[in-house]
């Protein structure tokens, strides 16, 4: 760690084959409860796409255990409970079970991370 505080550092390990990401993992040097990482501010952009929505997420700091929910609608997210690494965007799709307009989704979607629990 070359003298860096182990509570504020993490390692991103990725395995690629011909430019295609095969696996990704994060390594932490201290338990999360002892983490000195700052509170993430997660940005989102929502785009309608053929009866479902694409949600692009990003953060300038690590957001661990990102969890999405929509209070006003049942539906399925293509991914949920994931890490959001700074500088990398994650795109998740939401397929509502009924009708849901874009403004309702923007208003009712909640984005949480493990930092909200501590």
Short mmCIF file of N, CA, C and O in Angstrom, two decimals:
data_model
loop_
_atom_site.label_atom_id
_atom_site.label_comp_id
_atom_site.label_asym_id
_atom_site.label_seq_id
_atom_site.Cartn_x
_atom_site.Cartn_y
_atom_site.Cartn_z
N UNK A 1 0.81 -1.21 0.00
CA UNK A 1 0.00 0.00 0.00
C UNK A 1 0.85 1.26 0.00
O UNK A 1 0.30 2.36 -0.09
N UNK A 2 2.16 1.06 0.14
CA UNK A 2 3.09 2.18 0.04
C UNK A 2 2.73 3.34 0.97
O UNK A 2 2.73 4.50 0.58
N UNK A 3 2.35 3.00 2.22
CA UNK A 3 2.07 4.01 3.22
C UNK A 3 0.67 4.59 3.19
O UNK A 3 0.33 5.45 3.99
N UNK A 4 -0.15 4.15 2.28
CA UNK A 4 -1.53 4.67 2.19
C UNK A 4 -2.40 4.04 3.28
O UNK A 4 -2.17 2.93 3.71
N UNK A 5 -3.39 4.78 3.73
CA UNK A 5 -4.33 4.33 4.76
C UNK A 5 -5.17 3.17 4.20
O UNK A 5 -5.92 3.36 3.24
N UNK A 6 -5.08 1.97 4.76
CA UNK A 6 -5.82 0.82 4.23
C UNK A 6 -7.34 0.99 4.28
O UNK A 6 -8.07 0.31 3.56
N UNK A 7 -7.84 1.93 5.09
CA UNK A 7 -9.28 2.17 5.16
C UNK A 7 -9.79 3.00 3.98
O UNK A 7 -10.98 3.05 3.74
N UNK A 8 -8.88 3.63 3.25
CA UNK A 8 -9.28 4.54 2.18
C UNK A 8 -8.84 4.06 0.79
O UNK A 8 -8.92 4.81 -0.17
N UNK A 9 -8.40 2.80 0.72
CA UNK A 9 -7.87 2.28 -0.53
C UNK A 9 -8.58 0.98 -0.88
O UNK A 9 -8.93 0.19 0.01
N UNK A 10 -8.80 0.75 -2.17
CA UNK A 10 -9.31 -0.53 -2.64
C UNK A 10 -8.66 -0.84 -3.97
O UNK A 10 -8.11 0.04 -4.64
N UNK A 11 -8.70 -2.10 -4.36
CA UNK A 11 -8.07 -2.55 -5.59
C UNK A 11 -9.14 -3.13 -6.51
O UNK A 11 -9.97 -3.92 -6.07
N UNK A 12 -9.14 -2.70 -7.76
CA UNK A 12 -10.06 -3.22 -8.78
C UNK A 12 -9.28 -4.23 -9.62
O UNK A 12 -8.24 -3.90 -10.18
N UNK A 13 -9.80 -5.46 -9.68
CA UNK A 13 -9.18 -6.51 -10.49
C UNK A 13 -10.16 -6.89 -11.60
O UNK A 13 -11.32 -7.21 -11.32
N UNK A 14 -9.70 -6.82 -12.85
CA UNK A 14 -10.56 -7.17 -13.98
C UNK A 14 -9.82 -8.14 -14.89
O UNK A 14 -8.62 -8.00 -15.11
N UNK A 15 -10.57 -9.12 -15.42
CA UNK A 15 -10.03 -10.04 -16.39
C UNK A 15 -10.78 -9.83 -17.70
O UNK A 15 -12.01 -9.87 -17.73
N UNK A 16 -10.01 -9.58 -18.76
CA UNK A 16 -10.60 -9.33 -20.07
C UNK A 16 -10.03 -10.32 -21.08
O UNK A 16 -8.91 -10.81 -20.93
N UNK A 17 -10.81 -10.59 -22.10
CA UNK A 17 -10.35 -11.38 -23.23
C UNK A 17 -10.77 -10.65 -24.50
O UNK A 17 -11.97 -10.47 -24.73
N UNK A 18 -9.81 -10.18 -25.25
CA UNK A 18 -10.04 -9.44 -26.49
C UNK A 18 -11.00 -8.26 -26.28
O UNK A 18 -11.94 -8.05 -27.04
N UNK A 19 -10.78 -7.52 -25.19
CA UNK A 19 -11.57 -6.34 -24.90
C UNK A 19 -12.90 -6.60 -24.23
O UNK A 19 -13.61 -5.67 -23.87
N UNK A 20 -13.27 -7.87 -24.03
CA UNK A 20 -14.54 -8.20 -23.37
C UNK A 20 -14.27 -8.53 -21.90
O UNK A 20 -13.44 -9.38 -21.58
N UNK A 21 -14.99 -7.84 -21.01
CA UNK A 21 -14.84 -8.06 -19.58
C UNK A 21 -15.42 -9.41 -19.20
O UNK A 21 -16.60 -9.68 -19.42
N UNK A 22 -14.59 -10.29 -18.64
CA UNK A 22 -15.02 -11.62 -18.22
C UNK A 22 -15.35 -11.67 -16.74
O UNK A 22 -16.27 -12.36 -16.32
N UNK A 23 -14.59 -10.92 -15.94
CA UNK A 23 -14.78 -10.95 -14.49
C UNK A 23 -14.22 -9.68 -13.88
O UNK A 23 -13.26 -9.10 -14.39
N UNK A 24 -14.85 -9.25 -12.79
CA UNK A 24 -14.39 -8.06 -12.08
C UNK A 24 -14.58 -8.31 -10.60
O UNK A 24 -15.57 -8.91 -10.18
N UNK A 25 -13.61 -7.85 -9.80
CA UNK A 25 -13.70 -8.04 -8.36
C UNK A 25 -13.00 -6.88 -7.67
O UNK A 25 -12.08 -6.29 -8.22
N UNK A 26 -13.47 -6.56 -6.48
CA UNK A 26 -12.84 -5.52 -5.67
C UNK A 26 -12.19 -6.16 -4.45
O UNK A 26 -12.74 -7.10 -3.87
N UNK A 27 -11.03 -5.66 -4.08
CA UNK A 27 -10.33 -6.13 -2.90
C UNK A 27 -10.21 -4.96 -1.93
O UNK A 27 -9.76 -3.87 -2.31
N UNK A 28 -10.62 -5.19 -0.69
CA UNK A 28 -10.56 -4.16 0.34
C UNK A 28 -9.52 -4.55 1.38
O UNK A 28 -9.34 -5.73 1.67
N UNK A 29 -8.86 -3.57 1.95
CA UNK A 29 -7.78 -3.81 2.89
C UNK A 29 -8.19 -3.59 4.33
O UNK A 29 -7.38 -3.71 5.23
N UNK A 30 -9.47 -3.26 4.54
CA UNK A 30 -10.02 -3.07 5.89
C UNK A 30 -11.50 -3.41 5.82
O UNK A 30 -12.12 -3.31 4.76
N UNK A 31 -12.10 -3.84 6.94
CA UNK A 31 -13.55 -4.11 6.93
C UNK A 31 -14.34 -2.85 6.56
O UNK A 31 -13.94 -1.74 6.89
N UNK A 32 -15.48 -3.05 5.87
CA UNK A 32 -16.25 -1.90 5.41
C UNK A 32 -16.68 -0.99 6.56
O UNK A 32 -16.69 0.22 6.42
N UNK A 33 -17.03 -1.58 7.70
CA UNK A 33 -17.47 -0.76 8.84
C UNK A 33 -16.37 0.18 9.31
O UNK A 33 -16.65 1.21 9.92
N UNK A 34 -15.12 -0.14 9.00
CA UNK A 34 -13.99 0.71 9.37
C UNK A 34 -13.54 1.60 8.22
O UNK A 34 -12.56 2.33 8.33
N UNK A 35 -14.25 1.52 7.11
CA UNK A 35 -13.87 2.24 5.91
C UNK A 35 -13.84 3.75 6.13
O UNK A 35 -14.69 4.32 6.80
N UNK A 36 -12.87 4.37 5.52
CA UNK A 36 -12.77 5.82 5.54
C UNK A 36 -13.18 6.41 4.21
O UNK A 36 -12.86 7.56 3.92
N UNK A 37 -13.88 5.60 3.39
CA UNK A 37 -14.30 6.09 2.08
C UNK A 37 -15.42 7.11 2.25
O UNK A 37 -16.29 6.96 3.11
N UNK A 38 -15.44 8.14 1.41
CA UNK A 38 -16.47 9.18 1.53
C UNK A 38 -17.85 8.68 1.10
O UNK A 38 -17.97 7.70 0.36
N UNK A 39 -18.88 9.38 1.56
CA UNK A 39 -20.26 9.08 1.18
C UNK A 39 -20.41 9.30 -0.33
O UNK A 39 -20.08 10.36 -0.83
N UNK A 40 -20.90 8.29 -1.06
CA UNK A 40 -21.06 8.49 -2.51
C UNK A 40 -22.25 9.37 -2.86
O UNK A 40 -23.25 9.40 -2.16
N UNK A 41 -22.11 10.08 -3.94
CA UNK A 41 -23.22 10.82 -4.54
C UNK A 41 -23.44 10.20 -5.91
O UNK A 41 -22.65 10.43 -6.83
N UNK A 42 -24.48 9.39 -6.02
CA UNK A 42 -24.72 8.62 -7.23
C UNK A 42 -25.59 9.42 -8.18
O UNK A 42 -26.67 9.89 -7.80
N UNK A 43 -25.10 9.58 -9.40
CA UNK A 43 -25.84 10.29 -10.45
C UNK A 43 -26.56 9.26 -11.31
O UNK A 43 -26.03 8.16 -11.54
N UNK A 44 -27.76 9.60 -11.78
CA UNK A 44 -28.51 8.68 -12.64
C UNK A 44 -29.11 9.41 -13.83
O UNK A 44 -29.45 10.59 -13.72
N UNK A 45 -29.18 8.71 -14.94
CA UNK A 45 -29.87 9.19 -16.14
C UNK A 45 -30.79 8.06 -16.58
O UNK A 45 -30.35 6.91 -16.69
N UNK A 46 -32.06 8.38 -16.83
CA UNK A 46 -33.05 7.38 -17.19
C UNK A 46 -33.52 7.65 -18.62
O UNK A 46 -33.89 8.77 -18.95
N UNK A 47 -33.51 6.59 -19.43
CA UNK A 47 -33.93 6.70 -20.82
C UNK A 47 -34.98 5.62 -21.11
O UNK A 47 -34.73 4.44 -20.85
N UNK A 48 -36.16 6.01 -21.62
CA UNK A 48 -37.16 5.01 -22.01
C UNK A 48 -36.68 4.21 -23.22
O UNK A 48 -36.03 4.76 -24.10
N UNK A 49 -36.99 2.91 -23.21
CA UNK A 49 -36.58 2.06 -24.32
C UNK A 49 -37.55 0.91 -24.48
O UNK A 49 -37.50 -0.05 -23.71
N UNK A 50 -38.47 1.01 -25.43
CA UNK A 50 -39.38 -0.07 -25.82
C UNK A 50 -40.08 -0.73 -24.62
O UNK A 50 -39.97 -1.94 -24.40
N UNK A 51 -40.80 0.05 -23.82
CA UNK A 51 -41.57 -0.49 -22.71
C UNK A 51 -40.78 -0.73 -21.43
O UNK A 51 -41.31 -1.21 -20.44
N UNK A 52 -39.51 -0.43 -21.47
CA UNK A 52 -38.68 -0.55 -20.27
C UNK A 52 -37.81 0.70 -20.18
O UNK A 52 -37.90 1.58 -21.01
N UNK A 53 -36.97 0.77 -19.16
CA UNK A 53 -36.13 1.95 -18.96
C UNK A 53 -34.68 1.54 -18.77
O UNK A 53 -34.39 0.55 -18.07
N UNK A 54 -33.77 2.29 -19.37
CA UNK A 54 -32.35 2.12 -19.13
C UNK A 54 -31.93 3.17 -18.12
O UNK A 54 -32.23 4.36 -18.30
N UNK A 55 -31.26 2.73 -17.08
CA UNK A 55 -30.80 3.61 -16.02
C UNK A 55 -29.28 3.57 -15.99
O UNK A 55 -28.69 2.52 -15.74
N UNK A 56 -28.66 4.71 -16.30
CA UNK A 56 -27.20 4.80 -16.28
C UNK A 56 -26.78 5.44 -14.96
O UNK A 56 -27.28 6.51 -14.60
N UNK A 57 -25.88 4.78 -14.25
CA UNK A 57 -25.44 5.24 -12.94
C UNK A 57 -23.95 5.51 -12.94
O UNK A 57 -23.18 4.80 -13.59
N UNK A 58 -23.54 6.53 -12.18
CA UNK A 58 -22.12 6.84 -12.03
C UNK A 58 -21.89 7.51 -10.68
O UNK A 58 -22.81 8.06 -10.08
N UNK A 59 -20.65 7.46 -10.23
CA UNK A 59 -20.26 8.09 -8.97
C UNK A 59 -18.79 8.47 -9.05
O UNK A 59 -18.01 7.79 -9.72
N UNK A 60 -18.42 9.54 -8.37
CA UNK A 60 -17.02 9.96 -8.37
C UNK A 60 -16.21 9.24 -7.30
O UNK A 60 -14.98 9.31 -7.29
N UNK A 61 -16.90 8.56 -6.38
CA UNK A 61 -16.23 7.74 -5.36
C UNK A 61 -16.90 6.37 -5.35
O UNK A 61 -18.00 6.20 -5.88
N UNK A 62 -16.26 5.39 -4.74
CA UNK A 62 -16.81 4.05 -4.69
C UNK A 62 -18.15 4.02 -3.97
O UNK A 62 -18.30 4.57 -2.88
N UNK A 63 -19.13 3.39 -4.59
CA UNK A 63 -20.43 3.15 -3.96
C UNK A 63 -20.60 1.63 -3.88
O UNK A 63 -20.74 0.96 -4.89
N UNK A 64 -20.55 1.09 -2.66
CA UNK A 64 -20.65 -0.37 -2.47
C UNK A 64 -22.09 -0.77 -2.27
O UNK A 64 -22.87 -0.10 -1.60
N UNK A 65 -22.45 -1.91 -2.82
CA UNK A 65 -23.77 -2.49 -2.61
C UNK A 65 -24.89 -1.57 -3.05
O UNK A 65 -25.85 -1.37 -2.32
N UNK A 66 -24.81 -1.02 -4.25
CA UNK A 66 -25.86 -0.13 -4.77
C UNK A 66 -27.13 -0.94 -4.98
O UNK A 66 -27.10 -2.03 -5.56
N UNK A 67 -28.23 -0.41 -4.46
CA UNK A 67 -29.53 -1.09 -4.53
C UNK A 67 -30.57 -0.11 -5.05
O UNK A 67 -30.67 1.01 -4.56
N UNK A 68 -31.34 -0.54 -6.04
CA UNK A 68 -32.38 0.29 -6.64
C UNK A 68 -33.75 -0.24 -6.27
O UNK A 68 -33.96 -1.46 -6.20
N UNK A 69 -34.70 0.67 -6.07
CA UNK A 69 -36.09 0.29 -5.82
C UNK A 69 -37.00 1.37 -6.35
O UNK A 69 -36.59 2.52 -6.52
N UNK A 70 -38.25 0.98 -6.64
CA UNK A 70 -39.26 1.92 -7.13
C UNK A 70 -40.50 1.71 -6.27
O UNK A 70 -41.12 0.65 -6.31
N UNK A 71 -40.85 2.72 -5.48
CA UNK A 71 -41.96 2.60 -4.53
C UNK A 71 -43.31 2.46 -5.21
O UNK A 71 -44.18 1.74 -4.71
N UNK A 72 -43.49 3.10 -6.35
CA UNK A 72 -44.82 3.15 -6.96
C UNK A 72 -45.09 2.05 -7.98
O UNK A 72 -46.16 2.01 -8.57
N UNK A 73 -44.13 1.16 -8.21
CA UNK A 73 -44.31 0.16 -9.26
C UNK A 73 -43.54 -1.12 -8.95
O UNK A 73 -42.43 -1.08 -8.44
N UNK A 74 -44.17 -2.23 -9.28
CA UNK A 74 -43.45 -3.49 -9.24
C UNK A 74 -42.74 -3.65 -10.56
O UNK A 74 -43.17 -3.12 -11.58
N UNK A 75 -41.65 -4.38 -10.55
CA UNK A 75 -40.90 -4.60 -11.77
C UNK A 75 -39.60 -5.32 -11.46
O UNK A 75 -39.32 -5.68 -10.32
N UNK A 76 -38.81 -5.52 -12.51
CA UNK A 76 -37.57 -6.27 -12.39
C UNK A 76 -36.41 -5.43 -12.92
O UNK A 76 -36.48 -4.88 -14.02
N UNK A 77 -35.34 -5.34 -12.12
CA UNK A 77 -34.11 -4.71 -12.55
C UNK A 77 -33.20 -5.79 -13.14
O UNK A 77 -33.13 -6.90 -12.62
N UNK A 78 -32.48 -5.46 -14.20
CA UNK A 78 -31.56 -6.43 -14.81
C UNK A 78 -30.39 -6.75 -13.89
O UNK A 78 -29.76 -7.80 -14.02
N UNK A 79 -30.08 -5.85 -12.97
CA UNK A 79 -29.02 -6.06 -11.99
C UNK A 79 -29.38 -5.22 -10.78
O UNK A 79 -29.99 -4.15 -10.91
N UNK A 80 -29.05 -5.69 -9.63
CA UNK A 80 -29.30 -4.95 -8.40
C UNK A 80 -28.29 -5.42 -7.37
O UNK A 80 -27.89 -6.58 -7.37
N UNK A 81 -27.91 -4.56 -6.48
CA UNK A 81 -26.91 -4.81 -5.45
C UNK A 81 -25.54 -5.07 -6.09
O UNK A 81 -25.06 -6.19 -6.19
N UNK A 82 -24.93 -4.00 -6.56
CA UNK A 82 -23.65 -4.06 -7.24
C UNK A 82 -22.77 -2.91 -6.75
O UNK A 82 -23.25 -1.97 -6.12
N UNK A 83 -21.49 -3.00 -7.04
CA UNK A 83 -20.55 -1.93 -6.71
C UNK A 83 -20.43 -0.98 -7.89
O UNK A 83 -20.40 -1.40 -9.04
N UNK A 84 -20.34 0.29 -7.58
CA UNK A 84 -20.19 1.33 -8.59
C UNK A 84 -18.82 1.96 -8.39
O UNK A 84 -18.59 2.66 -7.41
N UNK A 85 -17.92 1.66 -9.30
CA UNK A 85 -16.52 2.10 -9.21
C UNK A 85 -16.39 3.49 -9.84
O UNK A 85 -16.97 3.74 -10.90
N UNK A 86 -15.64 4.40 -9.21
CA UNK A 86 -15.47 5.73 -9.77
C UNK A 86 -14.92 5.68 -11.20
O UNK A 86 -14.04 4.86 -11.50
N UNK A 87 -15.48 6.51 -12.07
CA UNK A 87 -15.02 6.56 -13.44
C UNK A 87 -15.63 5.52 -14.36
O UNK A 87 -15.37 5.52 -15.55
N UNK A 88 -16.44 4.61 -13.81
CA UNK A 88 -17.09 3.58 -14.63
C UNK A 88 -18.59 3.75 -14.52
O UNK A 88 -19.12 3.91 -13.43
N UNK A 89 -19.27 3.67 -15.64
CA UNK A 89 -20.72 3.76 -15.65
C UNK A 89 -21.32 2.37 -15.67
O UNK A 89 -20.77 1.46 -16.28
N UNK A 90 -22.44 2.23 -14.99
CA UNK A 90 -23.19 0.98 -15.00
C UNK A 90 -24.56 1.27 -15.59
O UNK A 90 -25.20 2.26 -15.22
N UNK A 91 -24.99 0.42 -16.51
CA UNK A 91 -26.31 0.57 -17.11
C UNK A 91 -27.17 -0.61 -16.65
O UNK A 91 -26.80 -1.77 -16.81
N UNK A 92 -28.31 -0.28 -16.05
CA UNK A 92 -29.27 -1.27 -15.54
C UNK A 92 -30.59 -1.03 -16.26
O UNK A 92 -30.96 0.12 -16.50
N UNK A 93 -31.29 -2.10 -16.60
CA UNK A 93 -32.62 -1.95 -17.19
C UNK A 93 -33.69 -2.25 -16.15
O UNK A 93 -33.50 -3.14 -15.33
N UNK A 94 -34.78 -1.50 -16.22
CA UNK A 94 -35.93 -1.73 -15.35
C UNK A 94 -37.13 -2.04 -16.23
O UNK A 94 -37.49 -1.26 -17.11
N UNK A 95 -37.74 -3.20 -15.98
CA UNK A 95 -38.94 -3.61 -16.70
C UNK A 95 -40.11 -3.54 -15.73
O UNK A 95 -40.25 -4.41 -14.87
N UNK A 96 -40.94 -2.50 -15.82
CA UNK A 96 -42.10 -2.42 -14.91
C UNK A 96 -43.14 -3.48 -15.28
O UNK A 96 -43.26 -3.86 -16.44
N UNK A 97 -43.87 -3.97 -14.26
CA UNK A 97 -44.92 -4.97 -14.52
C UNK A 97 -46.17 -4.34 -15.10
O UNK A 97 -46.93 -4.99 -15.78
N UNK A 98 -46.40 -3.07 -14.83
CA UNK A 98 -47.55 -2.35 -15.38
C UNK A 98 -47.07 -1.09 -16.08
O UNK A 98 -45.91 -0.97 -16.45
N UNK A 99 -48.00 -0.16 -16.25
CA UNK A 99 -47.64 1.11 -16.86
C UNK A 99 -46.92 2.00 -15.84
O UNK A 99 -47.33 2.09 -14.69
N UNK A 100 -45.88 2.63 -16.30
CA UNK A 100 -45.11 3.55 -15.46
C UNK A 100 -44.51 4.61 -16.36
O UNK A 100 -43.76 4.30 -17.28
N UNK A 101 -44.87 5.87 -16.10
CA UNK A 101 -44.32 6.93 -16.93
C UNK A 101 -42.96 7.38 -16.39
O UNK A 101 -42.61 7.13 -15.24
N UNK A 102 -42.20 8.04 -17.23
CA UNK A 102 -40.84 8.45 -16.92
C UNK A 102 -40.77 9.35 -15.69
O UNK A 102 -39.91 9.17 -14.82
N UNK A 103 -41.67 10.31 -15.58
CA UNK A 103 -41.64 11.22 -14.43
C UNK A 103 -41.90 10.49 -13.12
O UNK A 103 -41.28 10.80 -12.10
N UNK A 104 -42.82 9.52 -13.13
CA UNK A 104 -43.08 8.74 -11.92
C UNK A 104 -41.86 7.92 -11.53
O UNK A 104 -41.52 7.82 -10.35
N UNK A 105 -41.19 7.35 -12.51
CA UNK A 105 -39.98 6.59 -12.22
C UNK A 105 -38.91 7.50 -11.64
O UNK A 105 -38.29 7.16 -10.63
N UNK A 106 -38.69 8.65 -12.24
CA UNK A 106 -37.69 9.59 -11.72
C UNK A 106 -38.01 10.01 -10.28
O UNK A 106 -37.13 10.11 -9.45
N UNK A 107 -39.28 10.24 -10.01
CA UNK A 107 -39.71 10.69 -8.68
C UNK A 107 -39.61 9.57 -7.64
O UNK A 107 -39.18 9.80 -6.51
N UNK A 108 -39.98 8.35 -8.02
CA UNK A 108 -40.13 7.27 -7.04
C UNK A 108 -38.95 6.31 -6.94
O UNK A 108 -38.93 5.47 -6.05
N UNK A 109 -37.97 6.42 -7.83
CA UNK A 109 -36.83 5.51 -7.76
C UNK A 109 -35.90 5.93 -6.63
O UNK A 109 -35.55 7.10 -6.49
N UNK A 110 -35.53 4.99 -5.82
CA UNK A 110 -34.59 5.21 -4.72
C UNK A 110 -33.29 4.48 -5.05
O UNK A 110 -33.31 3.34 -5.50
N UNK A 111 -32.18 5.17 -4.82
CA UNK A 111 -30.86 4.58 -5.01
C UNK A 111 -30.15 4.62 -3.66
O UNK A 111 -29.97 5.69 -3.08
N UNK A 112 -29.79 3.45 -3.19
CA UNK A 112 -29.12 3.35 -1.89
C UNK A 112 -27.82 2.57 -2.05
O UNK A 112 -27.67 1.78 -2.98
N UNK A 113 -26.92 2.78 -1.11
CA UNK A 113 -25.69 2.00 -1.07
C UNK A 113 -25.42 1.60 0.39
O UNK A 113 -26.10 2.07 1.30
N UNK A 114 -24.42 0.77 0.59
CA UNK A 114 -24.09 0.35 1.95
C UNK A 114 -23.73 1.54 2.84
O UNK A 114 -23.94 1.49 4.05
N UNK A 115 -23.22 2.61 2.25
CA UNK A 115 -22.87 3.79 3.04
C UNK A 115 -24.09 4.37 3.74
O UNK A 115 -23.98 4.98 4.80
N UNK A 116 -25.29 4.16 3.16
CA UNK A 116 -26.51 4.66 3.79
C UNK A 116 -26.86 3.88 5.05
O UNK A 116 -27.63 4.35 5.89
N UNK A 117 -26.28 2.68 5.20
CA UNK A 117 -26.58 1.85 6.37
C UNK A 117 -25.65 2.15 7.55
O UNK A 117 -25.91 1.71 8.66
N UNK A 118 -24.56 2.88 7.28
CA UNK A 118 -23.59 3.16 8.36
C UNK A 118 -23.58 4.62 8.72
O UNK A 118 -23.72 5.48 7.96
#
